[in-house]
Short mmCIF file of C-alpha atoms in Angstrom, two decimals:
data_model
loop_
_atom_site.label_atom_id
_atom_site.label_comp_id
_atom_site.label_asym_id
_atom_site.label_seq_id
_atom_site.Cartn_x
_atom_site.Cartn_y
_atom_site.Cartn_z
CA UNK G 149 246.43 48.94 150.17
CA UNK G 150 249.20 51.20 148.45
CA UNK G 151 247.91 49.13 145.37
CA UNK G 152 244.65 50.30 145.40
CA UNK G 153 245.23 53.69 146.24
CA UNK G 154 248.19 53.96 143.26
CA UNK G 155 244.91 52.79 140.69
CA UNK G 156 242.35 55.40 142.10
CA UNK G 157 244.97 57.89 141.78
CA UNK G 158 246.22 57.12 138.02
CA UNK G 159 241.88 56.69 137.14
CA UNK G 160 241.76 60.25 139.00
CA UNK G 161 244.33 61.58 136.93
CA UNK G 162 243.35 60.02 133.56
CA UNK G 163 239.57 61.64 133.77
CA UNK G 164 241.30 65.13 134.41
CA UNK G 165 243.65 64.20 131.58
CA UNK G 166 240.58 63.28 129.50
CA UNK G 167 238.30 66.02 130.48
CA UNK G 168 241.29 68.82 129.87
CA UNK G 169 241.16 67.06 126.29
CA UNK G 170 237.56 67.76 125.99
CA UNK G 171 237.95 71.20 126.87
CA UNK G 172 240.59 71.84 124.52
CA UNK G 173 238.46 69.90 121.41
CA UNK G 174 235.42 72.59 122.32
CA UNK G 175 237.60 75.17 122.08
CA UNK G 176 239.12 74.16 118.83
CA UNK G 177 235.67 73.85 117.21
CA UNK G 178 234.52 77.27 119.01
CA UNK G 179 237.33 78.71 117.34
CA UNK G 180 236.33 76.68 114.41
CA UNK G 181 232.93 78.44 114.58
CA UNK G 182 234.28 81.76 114.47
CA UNK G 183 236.70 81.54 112.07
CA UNK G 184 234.27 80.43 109.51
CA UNK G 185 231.19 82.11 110.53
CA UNK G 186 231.79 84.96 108.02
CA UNK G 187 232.59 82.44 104.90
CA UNK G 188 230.26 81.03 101.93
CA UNK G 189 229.32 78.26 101.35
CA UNK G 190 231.24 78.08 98.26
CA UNK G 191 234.38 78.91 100.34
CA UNK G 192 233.76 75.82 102.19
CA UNK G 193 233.42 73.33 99.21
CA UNK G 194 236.75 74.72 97.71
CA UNK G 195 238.51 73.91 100.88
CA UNK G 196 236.89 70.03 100.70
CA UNK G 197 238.17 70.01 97.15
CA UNK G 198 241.13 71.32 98.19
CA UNK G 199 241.86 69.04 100.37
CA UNK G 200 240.53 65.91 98.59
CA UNK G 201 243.29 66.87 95.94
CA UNK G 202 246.29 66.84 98.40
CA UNK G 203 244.88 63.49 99.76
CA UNK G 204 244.53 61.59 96.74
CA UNK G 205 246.19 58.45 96.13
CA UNK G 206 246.31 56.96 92.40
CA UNK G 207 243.62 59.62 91.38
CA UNK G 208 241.13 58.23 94.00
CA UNK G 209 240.35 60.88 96.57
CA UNK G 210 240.15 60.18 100.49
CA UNK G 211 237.12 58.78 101.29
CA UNK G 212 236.81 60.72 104.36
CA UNK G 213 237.25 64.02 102.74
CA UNK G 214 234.47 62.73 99.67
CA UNK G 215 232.10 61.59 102.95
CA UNK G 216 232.32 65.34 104.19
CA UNK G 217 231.44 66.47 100.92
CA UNK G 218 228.11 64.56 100.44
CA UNK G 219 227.15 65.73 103.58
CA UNK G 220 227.58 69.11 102.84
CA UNK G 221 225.57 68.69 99.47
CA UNK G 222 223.00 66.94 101.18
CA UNK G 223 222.42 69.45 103.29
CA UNK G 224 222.14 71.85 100.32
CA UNK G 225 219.07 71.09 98.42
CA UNK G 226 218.84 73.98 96.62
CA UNK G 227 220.39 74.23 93.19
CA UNK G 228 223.23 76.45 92.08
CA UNK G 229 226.03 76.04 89.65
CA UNK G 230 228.91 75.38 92.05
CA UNK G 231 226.94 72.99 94.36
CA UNK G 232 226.32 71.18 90.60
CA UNK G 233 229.72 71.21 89.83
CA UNK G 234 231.06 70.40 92.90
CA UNK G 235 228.94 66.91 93.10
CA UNK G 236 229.55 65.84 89.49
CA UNK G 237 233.40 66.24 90.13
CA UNK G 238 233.10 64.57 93.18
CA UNK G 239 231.12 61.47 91.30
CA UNK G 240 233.72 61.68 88.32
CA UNK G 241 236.95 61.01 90.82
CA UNK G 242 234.89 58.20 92.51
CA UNK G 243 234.76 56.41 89.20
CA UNK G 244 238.38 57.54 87.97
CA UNK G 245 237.28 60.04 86.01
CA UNK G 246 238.58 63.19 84.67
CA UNK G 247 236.97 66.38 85.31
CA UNK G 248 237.06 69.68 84.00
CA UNK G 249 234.46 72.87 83.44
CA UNK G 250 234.05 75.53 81.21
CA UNK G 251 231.71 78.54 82.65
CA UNK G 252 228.79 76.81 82.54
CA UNK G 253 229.48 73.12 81.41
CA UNK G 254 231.21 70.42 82.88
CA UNK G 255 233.13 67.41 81.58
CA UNK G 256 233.16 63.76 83.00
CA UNK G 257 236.00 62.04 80.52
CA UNK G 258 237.62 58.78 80.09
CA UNK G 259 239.65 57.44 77.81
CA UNK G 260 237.14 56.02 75.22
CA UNK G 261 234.03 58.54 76.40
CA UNK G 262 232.83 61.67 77.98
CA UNK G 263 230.04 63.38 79.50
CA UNK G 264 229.30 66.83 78.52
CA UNK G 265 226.74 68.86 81.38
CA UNK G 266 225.15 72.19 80.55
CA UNK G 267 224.24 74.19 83.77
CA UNK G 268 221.78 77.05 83.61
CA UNK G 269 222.80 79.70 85.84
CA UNK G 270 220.73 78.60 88.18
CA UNK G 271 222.81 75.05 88.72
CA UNK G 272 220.10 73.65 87.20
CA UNK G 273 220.65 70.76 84.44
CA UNK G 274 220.23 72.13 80.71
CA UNK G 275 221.21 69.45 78.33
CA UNK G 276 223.56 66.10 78.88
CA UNK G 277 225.60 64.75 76.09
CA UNK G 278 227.57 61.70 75.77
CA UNK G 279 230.27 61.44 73.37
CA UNK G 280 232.68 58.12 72.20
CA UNK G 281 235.16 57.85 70.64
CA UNK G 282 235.97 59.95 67.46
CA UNK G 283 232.21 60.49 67.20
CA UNK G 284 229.79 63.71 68.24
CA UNK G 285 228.19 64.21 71.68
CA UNK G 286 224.02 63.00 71.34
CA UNK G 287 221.62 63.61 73.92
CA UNK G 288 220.89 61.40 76.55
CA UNK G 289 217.52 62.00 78.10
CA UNK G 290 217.67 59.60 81.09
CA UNK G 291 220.82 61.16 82.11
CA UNK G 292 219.16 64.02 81.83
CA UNK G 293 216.10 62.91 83.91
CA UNK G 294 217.93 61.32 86.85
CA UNK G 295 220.57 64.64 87.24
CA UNK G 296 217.23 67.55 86.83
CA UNK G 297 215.67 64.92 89.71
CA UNK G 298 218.42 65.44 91.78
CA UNK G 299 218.79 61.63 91.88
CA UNK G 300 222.00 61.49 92.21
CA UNK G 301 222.46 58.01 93.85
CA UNK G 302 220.98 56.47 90.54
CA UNK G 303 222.99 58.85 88.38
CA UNK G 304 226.26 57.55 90.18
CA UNK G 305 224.77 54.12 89.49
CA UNK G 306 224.35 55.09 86.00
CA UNK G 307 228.04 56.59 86.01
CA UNK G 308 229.72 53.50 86.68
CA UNK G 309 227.45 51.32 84.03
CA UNK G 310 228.47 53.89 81.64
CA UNK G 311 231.91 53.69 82.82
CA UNK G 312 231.91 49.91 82.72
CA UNK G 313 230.67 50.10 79.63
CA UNK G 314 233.99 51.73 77.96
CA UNK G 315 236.22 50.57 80.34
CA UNK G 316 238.39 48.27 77.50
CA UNK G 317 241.48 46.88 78.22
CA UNK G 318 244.78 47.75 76.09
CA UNK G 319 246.59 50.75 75.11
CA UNK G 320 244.52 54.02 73.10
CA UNK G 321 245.42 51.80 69.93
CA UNK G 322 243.92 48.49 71.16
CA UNK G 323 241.04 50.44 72.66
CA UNK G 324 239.95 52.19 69.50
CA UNK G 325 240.28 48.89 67.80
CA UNK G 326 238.18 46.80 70.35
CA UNK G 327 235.63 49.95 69.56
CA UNK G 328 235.42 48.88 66.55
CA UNK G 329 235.09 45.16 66.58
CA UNK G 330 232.40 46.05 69.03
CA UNK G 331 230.24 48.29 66.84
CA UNK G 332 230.80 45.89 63.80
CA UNK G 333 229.10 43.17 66.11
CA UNK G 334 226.17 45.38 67.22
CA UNK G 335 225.48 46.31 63.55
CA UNK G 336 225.28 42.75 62.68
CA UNK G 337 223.33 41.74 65.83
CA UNK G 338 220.98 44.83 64.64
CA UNK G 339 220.62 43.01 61.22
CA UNK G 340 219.76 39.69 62.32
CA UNK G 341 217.22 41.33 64.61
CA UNK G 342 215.86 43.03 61.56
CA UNK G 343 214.83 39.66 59.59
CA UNK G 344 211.49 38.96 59.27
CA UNK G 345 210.74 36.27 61.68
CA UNK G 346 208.86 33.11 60.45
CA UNK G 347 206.74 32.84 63.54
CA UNK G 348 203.79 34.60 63.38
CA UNK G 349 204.12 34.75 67.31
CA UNK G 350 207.39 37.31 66.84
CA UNK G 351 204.71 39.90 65.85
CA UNK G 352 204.58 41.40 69.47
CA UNK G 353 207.38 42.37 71.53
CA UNK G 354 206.58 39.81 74.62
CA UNK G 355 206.63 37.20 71.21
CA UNK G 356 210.65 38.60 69.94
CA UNK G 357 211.31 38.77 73.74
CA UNK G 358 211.21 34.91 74.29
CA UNK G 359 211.14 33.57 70.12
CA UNK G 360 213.14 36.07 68.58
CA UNK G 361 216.57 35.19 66.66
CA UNK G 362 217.92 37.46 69.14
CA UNK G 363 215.45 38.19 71.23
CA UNK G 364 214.30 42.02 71.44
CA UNK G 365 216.81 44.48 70.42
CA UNK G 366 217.13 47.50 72.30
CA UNK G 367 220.03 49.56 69.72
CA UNK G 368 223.24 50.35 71.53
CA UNK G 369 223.43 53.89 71.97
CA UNK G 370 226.94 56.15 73.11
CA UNK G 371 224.98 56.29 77.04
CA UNK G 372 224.03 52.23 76.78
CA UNK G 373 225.07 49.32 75.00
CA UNK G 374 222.80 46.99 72.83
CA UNK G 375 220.50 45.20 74.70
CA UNK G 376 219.02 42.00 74.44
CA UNK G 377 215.78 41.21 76.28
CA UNK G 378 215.10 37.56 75.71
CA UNK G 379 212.88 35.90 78.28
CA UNK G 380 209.95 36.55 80.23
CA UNK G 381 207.80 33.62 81.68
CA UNK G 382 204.85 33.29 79.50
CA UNK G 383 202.08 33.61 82.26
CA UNK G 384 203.41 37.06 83.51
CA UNK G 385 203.26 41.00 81.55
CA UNK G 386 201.38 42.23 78.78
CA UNK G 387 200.78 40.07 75.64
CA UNK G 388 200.36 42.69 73.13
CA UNK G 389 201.72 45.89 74.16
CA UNK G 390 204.64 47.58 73.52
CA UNK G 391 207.38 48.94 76.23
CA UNK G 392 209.61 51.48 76.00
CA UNK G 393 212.90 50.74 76.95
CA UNK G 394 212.55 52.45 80.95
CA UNK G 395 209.25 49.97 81.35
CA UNK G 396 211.00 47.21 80.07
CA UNK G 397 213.82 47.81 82.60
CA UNK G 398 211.27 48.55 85.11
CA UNK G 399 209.07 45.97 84.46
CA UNK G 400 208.51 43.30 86.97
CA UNK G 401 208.80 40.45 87.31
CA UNK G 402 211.93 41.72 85.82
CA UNK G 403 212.48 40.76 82.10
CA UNK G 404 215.48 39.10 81.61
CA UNK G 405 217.96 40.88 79.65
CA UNK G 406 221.43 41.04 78.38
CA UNK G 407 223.97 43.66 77.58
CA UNK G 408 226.45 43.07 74.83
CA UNK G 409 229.61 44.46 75.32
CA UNK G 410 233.62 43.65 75.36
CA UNK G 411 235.53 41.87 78.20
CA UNK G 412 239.19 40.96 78.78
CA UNK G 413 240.26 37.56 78.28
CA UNK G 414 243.33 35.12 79.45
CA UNK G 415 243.75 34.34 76.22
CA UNK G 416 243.74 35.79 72.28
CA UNK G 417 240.76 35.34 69.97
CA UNK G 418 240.04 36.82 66.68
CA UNK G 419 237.59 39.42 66.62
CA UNK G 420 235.77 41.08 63.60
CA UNK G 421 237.16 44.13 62.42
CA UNK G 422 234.09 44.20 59.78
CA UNK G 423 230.93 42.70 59.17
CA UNK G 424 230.65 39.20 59.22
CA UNK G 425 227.15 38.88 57.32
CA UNK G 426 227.60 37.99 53.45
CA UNK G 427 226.84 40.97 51.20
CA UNK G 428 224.13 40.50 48.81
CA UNK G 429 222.17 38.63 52.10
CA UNK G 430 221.06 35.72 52.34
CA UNK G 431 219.27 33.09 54.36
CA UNK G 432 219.73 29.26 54.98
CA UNK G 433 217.07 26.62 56.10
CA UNK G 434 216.74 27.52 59.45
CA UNK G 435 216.18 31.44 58.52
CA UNK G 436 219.35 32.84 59.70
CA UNK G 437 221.90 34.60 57.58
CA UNK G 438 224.62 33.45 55.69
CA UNK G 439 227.60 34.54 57.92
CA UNK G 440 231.58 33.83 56.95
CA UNK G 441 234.08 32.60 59.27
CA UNK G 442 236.40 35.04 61.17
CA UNK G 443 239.60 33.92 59.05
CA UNK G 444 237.60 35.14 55.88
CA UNK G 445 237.02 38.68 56.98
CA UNK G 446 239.85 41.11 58.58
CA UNK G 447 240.16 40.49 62.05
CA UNK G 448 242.35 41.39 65.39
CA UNK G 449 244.01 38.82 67.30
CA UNK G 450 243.61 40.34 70.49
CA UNK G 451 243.26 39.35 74.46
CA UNK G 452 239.61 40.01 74.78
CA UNK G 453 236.39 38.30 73.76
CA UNK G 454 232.48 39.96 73.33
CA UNK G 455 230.71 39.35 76.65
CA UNK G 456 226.64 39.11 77.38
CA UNK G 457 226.32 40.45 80.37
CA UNK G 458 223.05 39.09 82.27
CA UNK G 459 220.81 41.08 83.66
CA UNK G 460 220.13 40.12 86.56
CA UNK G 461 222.78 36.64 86.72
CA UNK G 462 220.72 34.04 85.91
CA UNK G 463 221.54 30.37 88.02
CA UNK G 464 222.92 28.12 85.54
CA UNK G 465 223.10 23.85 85.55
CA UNK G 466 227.17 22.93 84.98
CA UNK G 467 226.23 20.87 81.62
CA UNK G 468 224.09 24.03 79.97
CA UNK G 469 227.70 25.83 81.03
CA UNK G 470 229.15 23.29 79.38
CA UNK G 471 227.34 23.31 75.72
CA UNK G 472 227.68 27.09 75.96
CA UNK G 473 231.57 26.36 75.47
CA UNK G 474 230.56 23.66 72.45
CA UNK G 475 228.89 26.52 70.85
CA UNK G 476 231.34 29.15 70.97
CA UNK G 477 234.61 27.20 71.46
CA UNK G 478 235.34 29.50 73.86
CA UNK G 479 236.18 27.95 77.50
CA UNK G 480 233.86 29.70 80.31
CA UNK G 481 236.06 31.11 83.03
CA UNK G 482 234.24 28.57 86.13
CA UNK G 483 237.38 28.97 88.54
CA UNK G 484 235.55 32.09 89.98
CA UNK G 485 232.04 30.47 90.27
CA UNK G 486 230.14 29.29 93.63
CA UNK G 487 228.55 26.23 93.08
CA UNK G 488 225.21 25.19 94.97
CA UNK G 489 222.24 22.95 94.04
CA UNK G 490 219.70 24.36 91.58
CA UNK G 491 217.37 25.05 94.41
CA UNK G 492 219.67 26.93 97.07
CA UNK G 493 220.73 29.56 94.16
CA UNK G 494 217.01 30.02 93.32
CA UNK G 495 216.61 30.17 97.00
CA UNK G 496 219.26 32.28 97.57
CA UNK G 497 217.80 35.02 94.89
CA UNK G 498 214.31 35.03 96.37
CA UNK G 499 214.15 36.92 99.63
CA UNK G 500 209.89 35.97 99.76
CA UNK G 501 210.48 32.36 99.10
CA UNK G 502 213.10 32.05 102.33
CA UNK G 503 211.36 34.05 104.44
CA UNK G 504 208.11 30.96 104.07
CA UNK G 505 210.32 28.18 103.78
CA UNK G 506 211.85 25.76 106.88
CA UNK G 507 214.53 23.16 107.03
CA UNK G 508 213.15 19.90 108.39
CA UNK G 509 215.65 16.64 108.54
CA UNK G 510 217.96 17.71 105.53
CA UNK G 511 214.91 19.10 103.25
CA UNK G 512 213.52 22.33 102.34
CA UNK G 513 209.66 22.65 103.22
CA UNK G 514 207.82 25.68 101.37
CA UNK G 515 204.49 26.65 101.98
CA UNK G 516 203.03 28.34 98.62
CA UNK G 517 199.85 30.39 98.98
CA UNK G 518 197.65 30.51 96.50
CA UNK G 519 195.88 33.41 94.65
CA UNK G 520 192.31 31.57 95.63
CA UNK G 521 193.55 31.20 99.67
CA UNK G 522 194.15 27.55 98.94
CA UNK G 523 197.72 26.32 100.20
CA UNK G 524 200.20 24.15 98.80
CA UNK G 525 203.55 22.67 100.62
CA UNK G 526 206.37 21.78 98.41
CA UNK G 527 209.08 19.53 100.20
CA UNK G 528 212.73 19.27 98.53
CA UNK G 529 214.97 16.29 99.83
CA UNK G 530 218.29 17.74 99.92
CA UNK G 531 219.92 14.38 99.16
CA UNK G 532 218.17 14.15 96.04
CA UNK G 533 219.03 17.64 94.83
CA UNK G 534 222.82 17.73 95.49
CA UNK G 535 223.05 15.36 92.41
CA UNK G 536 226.04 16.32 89.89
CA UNK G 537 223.50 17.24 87.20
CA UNK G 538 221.84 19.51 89.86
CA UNK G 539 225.15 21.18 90.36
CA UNK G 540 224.85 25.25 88.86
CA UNK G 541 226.19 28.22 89.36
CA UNK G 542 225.27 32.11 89.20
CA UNK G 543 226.78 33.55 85.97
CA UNK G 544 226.63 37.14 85.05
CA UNK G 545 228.15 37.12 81.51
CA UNK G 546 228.90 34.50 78.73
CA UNK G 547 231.64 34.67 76.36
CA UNK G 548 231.97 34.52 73.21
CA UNK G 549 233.28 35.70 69.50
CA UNK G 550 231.07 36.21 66.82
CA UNK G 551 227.50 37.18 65.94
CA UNK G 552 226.33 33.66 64.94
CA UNK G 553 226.99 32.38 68.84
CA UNK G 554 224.34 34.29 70.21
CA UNK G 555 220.96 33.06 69.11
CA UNK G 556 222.02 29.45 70.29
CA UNK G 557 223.86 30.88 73.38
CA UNK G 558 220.24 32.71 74.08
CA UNK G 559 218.64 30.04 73.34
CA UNK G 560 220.22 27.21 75.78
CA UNK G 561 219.38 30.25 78.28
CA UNK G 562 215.81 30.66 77.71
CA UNK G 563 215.54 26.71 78.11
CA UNK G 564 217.46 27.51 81.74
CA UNK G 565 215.08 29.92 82.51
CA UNK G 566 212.25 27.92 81.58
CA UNK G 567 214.00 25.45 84.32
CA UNK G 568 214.31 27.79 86.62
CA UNK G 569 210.45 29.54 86.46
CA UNK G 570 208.93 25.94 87.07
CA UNK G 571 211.16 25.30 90.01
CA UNK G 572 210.80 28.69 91.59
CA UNK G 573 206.93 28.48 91.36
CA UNK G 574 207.78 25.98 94.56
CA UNK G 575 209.68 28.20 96.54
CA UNK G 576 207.69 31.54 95.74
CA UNK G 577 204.49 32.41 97.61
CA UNK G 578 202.01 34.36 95.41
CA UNK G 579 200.23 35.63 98.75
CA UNK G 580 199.35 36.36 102.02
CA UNK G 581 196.00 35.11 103.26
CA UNK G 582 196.17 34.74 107.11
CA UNK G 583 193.03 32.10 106.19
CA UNK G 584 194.86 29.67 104.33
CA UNK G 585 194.42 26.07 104.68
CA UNK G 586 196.99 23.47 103.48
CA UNK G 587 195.60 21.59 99.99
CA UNK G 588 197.61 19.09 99.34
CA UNK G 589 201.38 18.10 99.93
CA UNK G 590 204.03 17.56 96.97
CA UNK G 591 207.41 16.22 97.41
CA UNK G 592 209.58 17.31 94.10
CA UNK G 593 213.11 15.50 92.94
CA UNK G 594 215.03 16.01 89.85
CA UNK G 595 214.85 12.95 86.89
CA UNK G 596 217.58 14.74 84.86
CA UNK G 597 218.92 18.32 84.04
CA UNK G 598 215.20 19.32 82.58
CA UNK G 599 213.14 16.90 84.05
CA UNK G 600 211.57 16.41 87.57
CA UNK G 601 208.74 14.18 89.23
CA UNK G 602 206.59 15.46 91.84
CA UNK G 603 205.23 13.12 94.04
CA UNK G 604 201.48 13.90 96.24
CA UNK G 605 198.73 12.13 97.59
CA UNK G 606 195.88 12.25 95.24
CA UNK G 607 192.62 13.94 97.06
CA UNK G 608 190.32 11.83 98.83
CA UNK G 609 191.96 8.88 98.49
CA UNK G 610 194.82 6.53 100.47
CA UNK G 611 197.22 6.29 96.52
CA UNK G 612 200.31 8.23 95.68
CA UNK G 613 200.82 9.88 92.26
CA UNK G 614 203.66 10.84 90.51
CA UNK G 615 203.92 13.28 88.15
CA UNK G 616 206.87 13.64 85.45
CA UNK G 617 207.46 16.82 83.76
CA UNK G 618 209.79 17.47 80.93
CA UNK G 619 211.13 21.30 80.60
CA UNK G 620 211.60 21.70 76.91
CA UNK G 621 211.82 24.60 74.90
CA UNK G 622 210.71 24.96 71.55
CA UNK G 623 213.52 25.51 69.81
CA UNK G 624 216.30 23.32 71.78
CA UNK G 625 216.43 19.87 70.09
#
């Protein structure tokens, strides 16, 4: 009894403890309220700032404070200079920036790079720059388009590409000189691409995208590095128009694409510190310049390596991993990689395809409607597809150390992508029809790394067929 009447008294006492604490947070804030009822705006940011300075820890402000201070800009939609300047700092420190401002323009700097921001009195977005290293500020007009949008989720996106980009391991010294290697190798990728092409099919740009030496070159500029778009399945886009480089970004099904740009490495390598294409040019049987060897030109020896960075990460069989590393005698880091069958990466990357498909005794079951309301089902034994040579992994760049690696390293990838369309055009539905009737059942196993049979009943009849199909591409031998 004396129990029971100890616990109602301490619960008594703890919700008058708790409400005396409520009373005394409301009075805080009223006090809140009328202490700042007479201040700006502007009075309010400075304290945010204020306090995201004292807070920060290895130049990385507190994420509470930077939360605060989105909110606040969120709630102010209407331009002016210090609600500008106040949200590119803010995006600057996020990414480790420096940031400083003139009257009316504002610099986002790194080491290797900066951004230079105009502001018209108004807070509105005059002119964006980008500088590198030793070299004068251009425009960039899709920095310029996402900041006068006010879309500043995409230009903190954008940001951190950009900071990526530059971000180059070493001391100032080794930076400047991995610059440099780098440019060398985009103005030699930018030759090759320049060749006349010996298929008449490299006329259009959806031809250079998948037949190109190096694909279709998108020239590196100081906001974006040299891109590479180099595959696109033949039965989707336009066949003869042209795309500027936003559509081709854009464009879906999404083009798949590379950046070329410099990574850190385990290990040293030489890289170029010139160009690597013989001077007067020339051309051997195949149609590809004469190129020397990096012990014949000046070179670094240095603890980095050129990367292509895929975009998006393409799913990649271990043994196409593996004659990437024959090609550029450079190991591929694979410590890091999640392995999975072919199918469950696909899978994995295609939110439409899992949302049809069913597990049924160990085996995938996808129903793929058709474009003319007919209906396929495509049935994947699992025990079949967690062979070795189905084994593959997600990669998202490919090393490697001079200019002559990438055609065949582009190559072996288009072939993987080739692999990868077919497969997917099992797991994808194309649409929707309520009415859909089932056509005709397929069960589909792998023969080899590029080959696979697909097994149905053949219409109107009591037989099986079996159908193999080879994945080649044209210029894989």
């Amino acid at each position: 009894m004396l129990s029971t009447l100890k616990c109602s008294v301490d619960s008594s006492m703890k919700k008058q403890e708790l409400a005396a604490n409520v009373l005394k947070g409301n009075a805080r804030i009223s006090k809140l309220h009328s202490k700042f009822a007479e201040k700006s705006w502007n009075h309010t940011f400075q304290l945010v700032r204020r306090c995201m300075e004292k807070s920060r820890v290895k130049s990385k402000p507190c994420e509470l404070f930077v939360r605060t201070l989105e909110r606040l800009q969120g709630v102010l939609q209407a331009p002016s200079m210090n609600n500008m300047k106040s949200r590119l700092e803010m995006m600057a420190k996020q990414q480790g920036m420096g940031f400083h401002f003139t009257e009316a323009t504002c610099y986002l700097t790194a080491d290797l790079f900066y951004l230079e921001v105009l502001l018209l009195p108004s807070g509105e977005v005059q002119e964006v720059k980008v500088a590198s290293h030793g070299e004068h500020p251009v425009p960039s007009n899709s920095i310029l388009h996402l900041l006068r949008s006010n879309n500043f989720a995409d230009f903190s996106v954008r940001l951190g590409e950009l900071f990526a980009q530059y971000n180059i391991p070493g001391d100032n010294e080794t930076k400047s000189k991995l610059l440099t290697s780098l440019k060398y190798l985009w103005k030699d990728l930018q030759q090759i691409s320049d060749l006349p092409n010996e298929l008449k099919v490299c006329e259009t740009q959806m031809g250079l995208i998948n037949d190109g030496r190096v694909g279709f070159l998108m020239a590196g500029e100081q906001d974006y590095p040299l891109s590479l778009y180099f595959y696109i399945s033949p039965n989707d886009g336009p066949k003869n128009s042209d795309l500027s480089f936003k559509e081709l970004s854009e464009f879906k099904p999404a083009v798949q694409a590379t950046q070329v740009t410099i990574g850190v490495s385990d290990v040293t390598h030489k890289l170029q510190m010139t160009s690597v294409i013989s001077q007067p040019l020339w051309l051997d049987n195949q149609g590809c310049p004469a190129v020397f060897e990096l012990s014949e030109v000046p070179n670094e020896m240095v603890s980095a390596w050129f990367l292509l960075r895929l975009k998006p990460p393409i799913p990649v069989l271990s043994s196409f991993i593996e004659r990437v590393g024959q090609i550029t005698d450079v190991t591929v880091p694979v410590s890091d990689l999640q392995w999975a069958p072919l199918p469950k990466l696909l899978i994995k990357g295609s939110a439409s395809a899992s949302s049809l498909s069913e597990p049924l005794d160990k085996q995938e079951i996808f129903t793929v409607l058709l474009p003319d309301t007919g209906m396929h089902t495509y049935i994947l034994p699992e025990t079949a597809w967690v062979a070795p040579t189905q084994r593959a992994a997600l990669m998202d760049s490919v090393p490697f150390t001079h200019p002559a690696h990438v055609s065949a390293i582009l190559e072996l990838l288009r072939h993987q992508c080739a692999v990868n369309t077919l497969l997917s055009s099992c797991l994808t539905p194309r649409s929707t029809s309520p009415a859909s009737v089932c056509d005709l059942h397929f069960e589909v196993r792998p023969e080899s790394t590029t080959s696979i049979s697909v097994t149905f009943n053949e219409p109107h009849t009591d037989s099986l067929a079996v159908y193999h199909l080879q994945i080649v591409w044209s210029r894989i031998t």
